[in-house]
Amino acid sequence: MKLIKKVLFAALVLLVSAGTVFAGGGSQGQSGKTLIGVVMPTRSEERWIKDGNAVKEGLEKLGYTVDLQYSDDDIPTQVRQIDDMITKGVKALVIASIDGSALSNQLANAAAAKIPVISYDRLLMQSPNVDYYVSFDNYKVGGQMGDILITGLNLNQATAAKPVIIELFAGSPDDNNSVGFYQGAMDKLKPYFDNGVLTVPSGQIERTVIGTLRWDAAEAQKRMENLLSAYYSGDVVLDGILSPYDPISLSCLEACKAVGYGSTPGKPLPVVGGQDCIVASCKSILAGEQYATVLKDTRSLGAATVTLVDTLMQGKTPTGLDTSSYNNGAKIVPSLLLDSVIVTKDNLKAAVLDTGYHTAAELGL
Ligand code: BGC
């Protein structure tokens, strides 16, 4: 409830102020209403379906017409979809990119047509033509990924005499969020690396080495399998995994199970966190396998975006934004950053079921 109140407050803060910035209002969709373009990266990940629905339904409730497209994780498809939307005369663009740096031409065209661009969840990079960014505080999300390992592995009780053994995974290198997630987590874990409590047998620590292109869980599973066979022979047992994304967490757990973790004495499943609070991970958490995840409530992100679009379409200037945290390489993008929540077995009912994020039926309860 606290989270929802906070988001509603943030959404309200956005509504104030004067001064027309963008044309707004005039452009019409098929039904004669103002047309808004919304582009999401892929339909094959649970979260983006929820995001797309939240934004579309919220805007439609306010009377807008929405052109919602999914880009199948294919950059040319996303480019084409945005080109088409500009041609159709959308009055605002909400874009969750695949590669944050691949859309500069489209963003320039949008700016030339005075179409405001809202970078949704993932920051659009290297372009001055990005007007707003709506996301979670990605550095804090990363910090929560670190906290999950600190708690789940009891790092404050561990000593360098018996180091805790982990491996690290990062998100897609072309997604700016991966930087915040990695940095936030590593800043939390650094003291435990420095005092010898944490060790990474593979030595693979740099973000560029541990990244997972397009967040591909199958690729992560292969990497986990390779790590296990190369560095975990004999009695070296993996205690934990830093994972930035639930499907990667589940794939890593599969790779571990395949070599006896969770079914061999002395080889419990490693402690692994994640992100997105997907149904399969919630089930895994309830079954005592995945240790935790980070819930970024897509309903809140959708609601904040809808309020922002509506504010702009009314010719108002949003206020109450963070104007220092997100530099996309060309400008500081005014941002609205929401809070996320760590979910473990202990608070899953309160954070996920009671808030209606997933239903009991979805979780098989
Ligand atoms: C999002 C995450 C998501 C990941 C993979 C990131 O940009 O912030 O929530 O898990 O992409 O889709």
mmCIF file of C-alpha atoms and ligand atoms in Angstrom:
data_model
loop_
_atom_site.group_PDB
_atom_site.id
_atom_site.type_symbol
_atom_site.label_atom_id
_atom_site.label_comp_id
_atom_site.label_asym_id
_atom_site.label_seq_id
_atom_site.Cartn_x
_atom_site.Cartn_y
_atom_site.Cartn_z
ATOM 1 C CA MET A 1 0.000 0.000 0.000
ATOM 2 C CA LYS A 2 2.872 2.357 0.939
ATOM 3 C CA LEU A 3 4.364 1.934 -2.528
ATOM 4 C CA ILE A 4 1.070 2.589 -4.277
ATOM 5 C CA LYS A 5 0.487 5.774 -2.214
ATOM 6 C CA LYS A 6 3.973 6.993 -3.053
ATOM 7 C CA VAL A 7 3.421 6.480 -6.755
ATOM 8 C CA LEU A 8 0.051 8.196 -6.711
ATOM 9 C CA PHE A 9 1.715 11.120 -4.983
ATOM 10 C CA ALA A 10 4.479 11.204 -7.599
ATOM 11 C CA ALA A 11 1.855 11.092 -10.322
ATOM 12 C CA LEU A 12 -0.008 14.028 -8.745
ATOM 13 C CA VAL A 13 3.155 16.086 -8.390
ATOM 14 C CA LEU A 14 3.565 15.783 -12.141
ATOM 15 C CA LEU A 15 0.238 17.414 -12.829
ATOM 16 C CA VAL A 16 1.031 20.974 -11.803
ATOM 17 C CA SER A 17 2.461 24.009 -13.609
ATOM 18 C CA ALA A 18 1.961 26.188 -16.615
ATOM 19 C CA GLY A 19 3.462 26.905 -20.014
ATOM 20 C CA THR A 20 2.821 25.090 -23.275
ATOM 21 C CA VAL A 21 5.756 22.982 -24.390
ATOM 22 C CA PHE A 22 4.355 20.601 -26.969
ATOM 23 C CA ALA A 23 1.493 20.974 -29.391
ATOM 24 C CA GLY A 24 -0.709 18.302 -27.696
ATOM 25 C CA GLY A 25 -4.390 17.720 -28.283
ATOM 26 C CA GLY A 26 -4.732 18.351 -32.003
ATOM 27 C CA SER A 27 -3.703 15.083 -33.640
ATOM 28 C CA GLN A 28 -6.466 12.559 -33.959
ATOM 29 C CA GLY A 29 -6.572 8.776 -34.024
ATOM 30 C CA GLN A 30 -9.054 6.734 -36.023
ATOM 31 C CA SER A 31 -11.838 7.454 -33.556
ATOM 32 C CA GLY A 32 -11.154 11.175 -33.561
ATOM 33 C CA LYS A 33 -9.264 11.141 -30.279
ATOM 34 C CA THR A 34 -5.654 12.152 -29.635
ATOM 35 C CA LEU A 35 -3.337 9.371 -30.780
ATOM 36 C CA ILE A 36 -0.446 8.245 -28.578
ATOM 37 C CA GLY A 37 2.252 5.812 -29.779
ATOM 38 C CA VAL A 38 3.557 3.213 -27.314
ATOM 39 C CA VAL A 39 6.400 0.860 -28.248
ATOM 40 C CA MET A 40 7.492 -2.033 -26.028
ATOM 41 C CA PRO A 41 10.578 -4.192 -26.728
ATOM 42 C CA THR A 42 9.081 -7.678 -26.742
ATOM 43 C CA ARG A 43 5.935 -9.643 -26.098
ATOM 44 C CA SER A 44 7.903 -12.667 -24.993
ATOM 45 C CA GLU A 45 8.636 -11.288 -21.516
ATOM 46 C CA GLU A 46 5.877 -11.146 -18.948
ATOM 47 C CA ARG A 47 6.711 -7.696 -17.643
ATOM 48 C CA TRP A 48 6.437 -5.835 -20.967
ATOM 49 C CA ILE A 49 2.973 -7.239 -21.582
ATOM 50 C CA LYS A 50 1.904 -5.878 -18.211
ATOM 51 C CA ASP A 51 3.611 -2.548 -18.991
ATOM 52 C CA GLY A 52 1.952 -2.258 -22.388
ATOM 53 C CA ASN A 53 -1.463 -3.057 -20.966
ATOM 54 C CA ALA A 54 -1.088 -0.632 -18.060
ATOM 55 C CA VAL A 55 -0.130 2.287 -20.311
ATOM 56 C CA LYS A 56 -2.737 1.511 -22.978
ATOM 57 C CA GLU A 57 -5.614 0.993 -20.556
ATOM 58 C CA GLY A 58 -4.686 4.067 -18.513
ATOM 59 C CA LEU A 59 -4.537 6.320 -21.562
ATOM 60 C CA GLU A 60 -7.734 4.916 -23.021
ATOM 61 C CA LYS A 61 -9.541 5.605 -19.739
ATOM 62 C CA LEU A 62 -8.587 9.253 -20.188
ATOM 63 C CA GLY A 63 -9.992 9.258 -23.707
ATOM 64 C CA TYR A 64 -6.826 8.806 -25.789
ATOM 65 C CA THR A 65 -6.421 6.404 -28.684
ATOM 66 C CA VAL A 66 -3.352 4.228 -28.317
ATOM 67 C CA ASP A 67 -1.217 2.547 -30.954
ATOM 68 C CA LEU A 68 0.622 -0.130 -28.909
ATOM 69 C CA GLN A 69 3.336 -2.106 -30.700
ATOM 70 C CA TYR A 70 5.765 -4.813 -29.566
ATOM 71 C CA SER A 71 9.095 -5.025 -31.399
ATOM 72 C CA ASP A 72 10.012 -8.732 -31.006
ATOM 73 C CA ASP A 73 13.444 -7.704 -29.640
ATOM 74 C CA ASP A 74 14.349 -6.740 -33.210
ATOM 75 C CA ILE A 75 15.851 -3.287 -33.711
ATOM 76 C CA PRO A 76 14.755 -2.778 -37.376
ATOM 77 C CA THR A 77 11.193 -3.682 -36.364
ATOM 78 C CA GLN A 78 11.268 -1.102 -33.580
ATOM 79 C CA VAL A 79 12.698 1.530 -35.949
ATOM 80 C CA ARG A 80 9.932 0.843 -38.458
ATOM 81 C CA GLN A 81 7.204 0.955 -35.822
ATOM 82 C CA ILE A 82 8.352 4.365 -34.610
ATOM 83 C CA ASP A 83 8.672 5.693 -38.170
ATOM 84 C CA ASP A 84 5.103 4.539 -38.842
ATOM 85 C CA MET A 85 3.808 6.176 -35.680
ATOM 86 C CA ILE A 86 5.404 9.506 -36.615
ATOM 87 C CA THR A 87 3.862 9.250 -40.084
ATOM 88 C CA LYS A 88 0.458 8.502 -38.539
ATOM 89 C CA GLY A 89 0.769 11.725 -36.547
ATOM 90 C CA VAL A 90 0.959 10.486 -32.942
ATOM 91 C CA LYS A 91 1.004 13.338 -30.445
ATOM 92 C CA ALA A 92 3.396 11.663 -28.001
ATOM 93 C CA LEU A 93 5.720 8.671 -28.113
ATOM 94 C CA VAL A 94 6.343 6.314 -25.192
ATOM 95 C CA ILE A 95 9.345 4.135 -26.010
ATOM 96 C CA ALA A 96 10.909 1.192 -24.169
ATOM 97 C CA SER A 97 13.920 0.570 -26.388
ATOM 98 C CA ILE A 98 15.747 -2.607 -27.284
ATOM 99 C CA ASP A 99 19.117 -0.949 -27.854
ATOM 100 C CA GLY A 100 19.013 2.452 -26.170
ATOM 101 C CA SER A 101 21.406 4.002 -28.696
ATOM 102 C CA ALA A 102 19.804 2.727 -31.902
ATOM 103 C CA LEU A 103 16.936 5.188 -32.351
ATOM 104 C CA SER A 104 18.643 8.577 -32.819
ATOM 105 C CA ASN A 105 17.192 9.195 -36.312
ATOM 106 C CA GLN A 106 13.668 8.397 -35.167
ATOM 107 C CA LEU A 107 14.058 10.654 -32.138
ATOM 108 C CA ALA A 108 15.304 13.483 -34.360
ATOM 109 C CA ASN A 109 12.270 13.034 -36.618
ATOM 110 C CA ALA A 110 9.964 13.090 -33.597
ATOM 111 C CA ALA A 111 11.570 16.307 -32.367
ATOM 112 C CA ALA A 112 11.195 17.898 -35.808
ATOM 113 C CA ALA A 113 7.475 17.029 -35.681
ATOM 114 C CA LYS A 114 7.244 18.426 -32.099
ATOM 115 C CA ILE A 115 6.270 15.025 -30.714
ATOM 116 C CA PRO A 116 7.371 14.652 -27.091
ATOM 117 C CA VAL A 117 9.318 11.470 -26.397
ATOM 118 C CA ILE A 118 9.078 9.632 -23.098
ATOM 119 C CA SER A 119 11.778 7.089 -22.495
ATOM 120 C CA TYR A 120 9.994 4.249 -20.723
ATOM 121 C CA ASP A 121 11.920 2.194 -18.133
ATOM 122 C CA ARG A 122 15.072 2.056 -20.314
ATOM 123 C CA LEU A 123 16.921 5.307 -21.002
ATOM 124 C CA LEU A 124 17.228 6.347 -24.668
ATOM 125 C CA MET A 125 20.904 7.154 -25.088
ATOM 126 C CA GLN A 126 23.109 9.552 -27.058
ATOM 127 C CA SER A 127 20.299 11.792 -28.254
ATOM 128 C CA PRO A 128 19.209 15.298 -27.231
ATOM 129 C CA ASN A 129 15.685 14.447 -28.411
ATOM 130 C CA VAL A 130 14.487 12.621 -25.308
ATOM 131 C CA ASP A 131 12.130 14.722 -23.237
ATOM 132 C CA TYR A 132 11.412 12.636 -20.136
ATOM 133 C CA TYR A 133 12.441 9.388 -18.501
ATOM 134 C CA VAL A 134 10.040 7.327 -16.379
ATOM 135 C CA SER A 135 11.591 4.389 -14.592
ATOM 136 C CA PHE A 136 12.575 2.921 -11.261
ATOM 137 C CA ASP A 137 15.706 4.044 -9.462
ATOM 138 C CA ASN A 138 17.910 1.544 -11.253
ATOM 139 C CA TYR A 139 20.919 2.063 -8.985
ATOM 140 C CA LYS A 140 18.708 1.347 -5.965
ATOM 141 C CA VAL A 141 17.283 -1.726 -7.726
ATOM 142 C CA GLY A 142 20.873 -2.943 -8.134
ATOM 143 C CA GLY A 143 21.492 -2.208 -4.452
ATOM 144 C CA GLN A 144 18.531 -4.428 -3.625
ATOM 145 C CA MET A 145 20.079 -7.211 -5.735
ATOM 146 C CA GLY A 146 23.203 -6.838 -3.604
ATOM 147 C CA ASP A 147 21.178 -6.771 -0.380
ATOM 148 C CA ILE A 148 19.472 -10.013 -1.404
ATOM 149 C CA LEU A 149 22.854 -11.770 -1.464
ATOM 150 C CA ILE A 150 24.046 -10.092 1.744
ATOM 151 C CA THR A 151 20.985 -11.360 3.604
ATOM 152 C CA GLY A 152 20.483 -14.673 1.813
ATOM 153 C CA LEU A 153 24.124 -15.672 2.214
ATOM 154 C CA ASN A 154 24.468 -14.229 5.725
ATOM 155 C CA LEU A 155 27.532 -12.311 4.597
ATOM 156 C CA ASN A 156 27.734 -10.327 7.835
ATOM 157 C CA GLN A 157 28.333 -13.582 9.736
ATOM 158 C CA ALA A 158 30.839 -15.025 7.219
ATOM 159 C CA THR A 159 34.622 -14.744 7.485
ATOM 160 C CA ALA A 160 37.500 -14.842 5.025
ATOM 161 C CA ALA A 161 38.603 -18.147 6.620
ATOM 162 C CA LYS A 162 35.699 -19.796 4.776
ATOM 163 C CA PRO A 163 34.854 -17.516 1.880
ATOM 164 C CA VAL A 164 31.398 -17.498 0.351
ATOM 165 C CA ILE A 165 31.533 -18.529 -3.308
ATOM 166 C CA ILE A 166 29.471 -16.720 -5.938
ATOM 167 C CA GLU A 167 29.248 -16.093 -9.677
ATOM 168 C CA LEU A 168 27.953 -12.923 -11.280
ATOM 169 C CA PHE A 169 25.539 -12.213 -14.149
ATOM 170 C CA ALA A 170 24.655 -8.824 -15.632
ATOM 171 C CA GLY A 171 21.969 -7.617 -18.021
ATOM 172 C CA SER A 172 22.144 -6.691 -21.686
ATOM 173 C CA PRO A 173 25.132 -4.468 -22.507
ATOM 174 C CA ASP A 174 23.004 -2.281 -24.824
ATOM 175 C CA ASP A 175 20.504 -1.520 -22.034
ATOM 176 C CA ASN A 176 21.597 1.393 -19.841
ATOM 177 C CA ASN A 177 19.677 -0.117 -16.915
ATOM 178 C CA SER A 178 22.278 -2.865 -16.757
ATOM 179 C CA VAL A 179 24.829 -0.281 -15.641
ATOM 180 C CA GLY A 180 22.725 0.869 -12.690
ATOM 181 C CA PHE A 181 21.825 -2.684 -11.676
ATOM 182 C CA TYR A 182 25.459 -3.810 -11.765
ATOM 183 C CA GLN A 183 26.886 -0.723 -10.090
ATOM 184 C CA GLY A 184 24.246 -0.715 -7.358
ATOM 185 C CA ALA A 185 24.833 -4.389 -6.576
ATOM 186 C CA MET A 186 28.631 -4.221 -6.729
ATOM 187 C CA ASP A 187 28.777 -1.167 -4.456
ATOM 188 C CA LYS A 188 26.862 -3.176 -1.847
ATOM 189 C CA LEU A 189 29.040 -6.271 -2.301
ATOM 190 C CA LYS A 190 32.404 -4.447 -2.495
ATOM 191 C CA PRO A 191 33.143 -4.495 1.257
ATOM 192 C CA TYR A 192 32.711 -8.286 1.246
ATOM 193 C CA PHE A 193 35.067 -8.664 -1.729
ATOM 194 C CA ASP A 194 37.546 -6.318 -0.042
ATOM 195 C CA ASN A 195 37.623 -8.277 3.239
ATOM 196 C CA GLY A 196 37.857 -11.641 1.502
ATOM 197 C CA VAL A 197 34.419 -12.905 2.554
ATOM 198 C CA LEU A 198 33.232 -13.148 -1.069
ATOM 199 C CA THR A 199 35.077 -14.883 -3.862
ATOM 200 C CA VAL A 200 34.353 -15.535 -7.564
ATOM 201 C CA PRO A 201 36.222 -18.678 -8.708
ATOM 202 C CA SER A 202 35.871 -17.856 -12.416
ATOM 203 C CA GLY A 203 37.343 -14.403 -11.889
ATOM 204 C CA GLN A 204 34.622 -13.098 -14.226
ATOM 205 C CA ILE A 205 33.576 -9.880 -12.549
ATOM 206 C CA GLU A 206 33.566 -6.974 -15.029
ATOM 207 C CA ARG A 207 30.156 -6.023 -16.404
ATOM 208 C CA THR A 208 31.359 -6.345 -19.987
ATOM 209 C CA VAL A 209 32.399 -9.963 -19.313
ATOM 210 C CA ILE A 210 29.323 -11.096 -17.392
ATOM 211 C CA GLY A 211 26.648 -9.360 -19.534
ATOM 212 C CA THR A 212 23.776 -11.240 -21.168
ATOM 213 C CA LEU A 213 22.865 -9.869 -24.601
ATOM 214 C CA ARG A 214 19.107 -9.169 -24.897
ATOM 215 C CA TRP A 215 18.678 -10.604 -21.401
ATOM 216 C CA ASP A 216 18.624 -14.025 -23.055
ATOM 217 C CA ALA A 217 18.052 -16.654 -20.352
ATOM 218 C CA ALA A 218 19.205 -19.513 -22.604
ATOM 219 C CA GLU A 219 22.530 -17.753 -23.136
ATOM 220 C CA ALA A 220 22.863 -17.254 -19.364
ATOM 221 C CA GLN A 221 22.092 -20.931 -18.754
ATOM 222 C CA LYS A 222 24.874 -21.933 -21.151
ATOM 223 C CA ARG A 223 27.294 -19.624 -19.395
ATOM 224 C CA MET A 224 26.298 -21.085 -16.001
ATOM 225 C CA GLU A 225 26.795 -24.621 -17.316
ATOM 226 C CA ASN A 226 30.246 -23.680 -18.611
ATOM 227 C CA LEU A 227 31.198 -22.038 -15.321
ATOM 228 C CA LEU A 228 30.077 -25.084 -13.350
ATOM 229 C CA SER A 229 32.079 -27.480 -15.482
ATOM 230 C CA ALA A 230 35.182 -25.285 -15.646
ATOM 231 C CA TYR A 231 35.472 -24.043 -12.041
ATOM 232 C CA TYR A 232 33.367 -26.284 -9.808
ATOM 233 C CA SER A 233 34.956 -29.693 -9.980
ATOM 234 C CA GLY A 234 35.878 -31.496 -6.754
ATOM 235 C CA ASP A 235 34.522 -29.966 -3.581
ATOM 236 C CA VAL A 236 34.109 -26.355 -4.719
ATOM 237 C CA VAL A 237 30.456 -25.571 -4.098
ATOM 238 C CA LEU A 238 28.679 -22.520 -5.501
ATOM 239 C CA ASP A 239 26.873 -20.654 -2.697
ATOM 240 C CA GLY A 240 25.208 -17.806 -4.563
ATOM 241 C CA ILE A 241 24.563 -16.079 -7.884
ATOM 242 C CA LEU A 242 24.087 -12.387 -8.623
ATOM 243 C CA SER A 243 21.246 -12.327 -11.159
ATOM 244 C CA PRO A 244 19.642 -9.204 -12.650
ATOM 245 C CA TYR A 245 16.533 -10.842 -14.084
ATOM 246 C CA ASP A 246 14.151 -13.634 -13.029
ATOM 247 C CA PRO A 247 14.406 -15.812 -16.184
ATOM 248 C CA ILE A 248 18.215 -15.730 -15.806
ATOM 249 C CA SER A 249 17.830 -16.772 -12.158
ATOM 250 C CA LEU A 250 15.586 -19.696 -13.086
ATOM 251 C CA SER A 251 17.929 -20.819 -15.896
ATOM 252 C CA CYS A 252 20.935 -20.694 -13.581
ATOM 253 C CA LEU A 253 19.046 -22.772 -11.028
ATOM 254 C CA GLU A 254 18.268 -25.322 -13.771
ATOM 255 C CA ALA A 255 21.957 -25.528 -14.681
ATOM 256 C CA CYS A 256 22.829 -26.084 -11.012
ATOM 257 C CA LYS A 257 20.145 -28.756 -10.550
ATOM 258 C CA ALA A 258 21.499 -30.600 -13.592
ATOM 259 C CA VAL A 259 24.808 -31.131 -11.776
ATOM 260 C CA GLY A 260 23.276 -32.189 -8.483
ATOM 261 C CA TYR A 261 22.616 -28.968 -6.600
ATOM 262 C CA GLY A 262 19.503 -29.286 -4.481
ATOM 263 C CA SER A 263 19.611 -33.091 -4.562
ATOM 264 C CA THR A 264 23.092 -33.952 -3.236
ATOM 265 C CA PRO A 265 24.147 -33.691 0.439
ATOM 266 C CA GLY A 266 26.392 -30.632 0.901
ATOM 267 C CA LYS A 267 25.177 -29.080 -2.354
ATOM 268 C CA PRO A 268 22.069 -26.998 -1.619
ATOM 269 C CA LEU A 269 20.721 -24.783 -4.388
ATOM 270 C CA PRO A 270 22.667 -21.523 -4.481
ATOM 271 C CA VAL A 271 21.070 -18.345 -3.151
ATOM 272 C CA VAL A 272 19.842 -16.360 -6.132
ATOM 273 C CA GLY A 273 17.822 -13.159 -6.405
ATOM 274 C CA GLY A 274 16.382 -11.668 -9.566
ATOM 275 C CA GLN A 275 14.164 -8.938 -10.900
ATOM 276 C CA ASP A 276 10.623 -8.459 -12.207
ATOM 277 C CA CYS A 277 8.713 -10.714 -9.839
ATOM 278 C CA ILE A 278 7.449 -12.937 -12.663
ATOM 279 C CA VAL A 279 4.929 -15.670 -11.913
ATOM 280 C CA ALA A 280 7.446 -18.512 -12.388
ATOM 281 C CA SER A 281 9.864 -16.899 -9.943
ATOM 282 C CA CYS A 282 7.144 -16.301 -7.377
ATOM 283 C CA LYS A 283 6.299 -20.005 -7.583
ATOM 284 C CA SER A 284 9.979 -20.868 -7.255
ATOM 285 C CA ILE A 285 10.324 -18.588 -4.221
ATOM 286 C CA LEU A 286 7.296 -20.209 -2.588
ATOM 287 C CA ALA A 287 8.832 -23.623 -3.334
ATOM 288 C CA GLY A 288 12.049 -22.539 -1.558
ATOM 289 C CA GLU A 289 14.234 -22.511 -4.692
ATOM 290 C CA GLN A 290 14.824 -18.955 -5.971
ATOM 291 C CA TYR A 291 15.599 -16.950 -2.844
ATOM 292 C CA ALA A 292 14.164 -13.545 -3.772
ATOM 293 C CA THR A 293 13.288 -11.099 -6.546
ATOM 294 C CA VAL A 294 12.831 -7.366 -6.967
ATOM 295 C CA LEU A 295 9.280 -6.233 -7.673
ATOM 296 C CA LYS A 296 9.017 -3.196 -9.924
ATOM 297 C CA ASP A 297 5.281 -2.648 -10.065
ATOM 298 C CA THR A 298 4.448 -2.136 -13.745
ATOM 299 C CA ARG A 299 1.030 -0.779 -12.772
ATOM 300 C CA SER A 300 2.724 2.127 -10.986
ATOM 301 C CA LEU A 301 5.102 2.776 -13.869
ATOM 302 C CA GLY A 302 2.192 2.688 -16.297
ATOM 303 C CA ALA A 303 0.145 5.075 -14.143
ATOM 304 C CA ALA A 304 3.026 7.545 -13.810
ATOM 305 C CA THR A 305 3.517 7.477 -17.587
ATOM 306 C CA VAL A 306 -0.166 8.038 -18.278
ATOM 307 C CA THR A 307 -0.183 11.055 -15.956
ATOM 308 C CA LEU A 308 2.922 12.446 -17.639
ATOM 309 C CA VAL A 309 1.465 12.055 -21.137
ATOM 310 C CA ASP A 310 -1.799 13.638 -20.055
ATOM 311 C CA THR A 311 0.022 16.561 -18.421
ATOM 312 C CA LEU A 312 1.918 17.207 -21.651
ATOM 313 C CA MET A 313 -1.196 16.859 -23.787
ATOM 314 C CA GLN A 314 -2.873 19.500 -21.644
ATOM 315 C CA GLY A 315 -0.021 21.816 -22.549
ATOM 316 C CA LYS A 316 1.370 21.822 -19.017
ATOM 317 C CA THR A 317 4.961 21.395 -17.905
ATOM 318 C CA PRO A 318 5.517 18.521 -15.474
ATOM 319 C CA THR A 319 7.277 19.405 -12.255
ATOM 320 C CA GLY A 320 8.802 17.478 -9.371
ATOM 321 C CA LEU A 321 11.204 15.565 -11.586
ATOM 322 C CA ASP A 322 14.773 14.455 -10.872
ATOM 323 C CA THR A 323 16.994 16.677 -13.002
ATOM 324 C CA SER A 324 20.414 15.374 -12.053
ATOM 325 C CA SER A 325 20.585 11.564 -12.097
ATOM 326 C CA TYR A 326 20.203 10.487 -15.721
ATOM 327 C CA ASN A 327 22.627 11.793 -18.332
ATOM 328 C CA ASN A 328 22.068 9.968 -21.617
ATOM 329 C CA GLY A 329 25.358 11.114 -23.122
ATOM 330 C CA ALA A 330 23.752 14.097 -24.856
ATOM 331 C CA LYS A 331 21.720 15.709 -22.054
ATOM 332 C CA ILE A 332 20.376 15.203 -18.576
ATOM 333 C CA VAL A 333 16.924 13.731 -19.054
ATOM 334 C CA PRO A 334 14.323 14.875 -16.468
ATOM 335 C CA SER A 335 13.265 11.691 -14.714
ATOM 336 C CA LEU A 336 10.540 10.259 -12.568
ATOM 337 C CA LEU A 337 12.035 7.401 -10.560
ATOM 338 C CA LEU A 338 9.836 4.985 -8.645
ATOM 339 C CA ASP A 339 10.716 2.670 -5.767
ATOM 340 C CA SER A 340 11.037 -1.092 -5.967
ATOM 341 C CA VAL A 341 10.527 -3.787 -3.327
ATOM 342 C CA ILE A 342 12.507 -6.915 -2.426
ATOM 343 C CA VAL A 343 10.224 -9.960 -2.365
ATOM 344 C CA THR A 344 11.128 -13.119 -0.443
ATOM 345 C CA LYS A 345 9.029 -16.002 0.819
ATOM 346 C CA ASP A 346 8.323 -13.911 3.944
ATOM 347 C CA ASN A 347 6.575 -10.953 2.290
ATOM 348 C CA LEU A 348 5.379 -12.481 -0.989
ATOM 349 C CA LYS A 349 1.788 -12.679 0.160
ATOM 350 C CA ALA A 350 1.690 -9.045 1.304
ATOM 351 C CA ALA A 351 3.683 -7.584 -1.600
ATOM 352 C CA VAL A 352 2.404 -9.660 -4.492
ATOM 353 C CA LEU A 353 -0.904 -11.346 -3.656
ATOM 354 C CA ASP A 354 -2.537 -8.766 -1.406
ATOM 355 C CA THR A 355 -1.698 -5.944 -3.826
ATOM 356 C CA GLY A 356 -3.157 -7.971 -6.723
ATOM 357 C CA TYR A 357 0.109 -7.969 -8.700
ATOM 358 C CA HIS A 358 -0.419 -11.692 -9.275
ATOM 359 C CA THR A 359 -3.533 -13.611 -8.298
ATOM 360 C CA ALA A 360 -3.614 -16.781 -6.167
ATOM 361 C CA ALA A 361 -4.772 -18.662 -9.274
ATOM 362 C CA GLU A 362 -1.756 -17.433 -11.278
ATOM 363 C CA LEU A 363 0.546 -18.636 -8.524
ATOM 364 C CA GLY A 364 -1.261 -21.979 -8.354
ATOM 365 C CA LEU A 365 -2.416 -21.382 -4.765
HETATM 366 C C1 BGC B 1 14.222 -3.790 -17.191
HETATM 367 C C2 BGC B 1 14.032 -5.024 -16.359
HETATM 368 C C3 BGC B 1 13.875 -6.229 -17.258
HETATM 369 C C4 BGC B 1 14.958 -6.296 -18.299
HETATM 370 C C5 BGC B 1 14.706 -7.407 -19.285
HETATM 371 C C6 BGC B 1 15.361 -3.998 -18.117
HETATM 372 O O1 BGC B 1 15.567 -2.853 -18.873
HETATM 373 O O2 BGC B 1 14.437 -2.670 -16.353
HETATM 374 O O3 BGC B 1 12.926 -4.867 -15.531
HETATM 375 O O4 BGC B 1 13.978 -7.380 -16.466
HETATM 376 O O5 BGC B 1 15.052 -5.090 -18.989
HETATM 377 O O6 BGC B 1 13.553 -7.175 -19.995
#
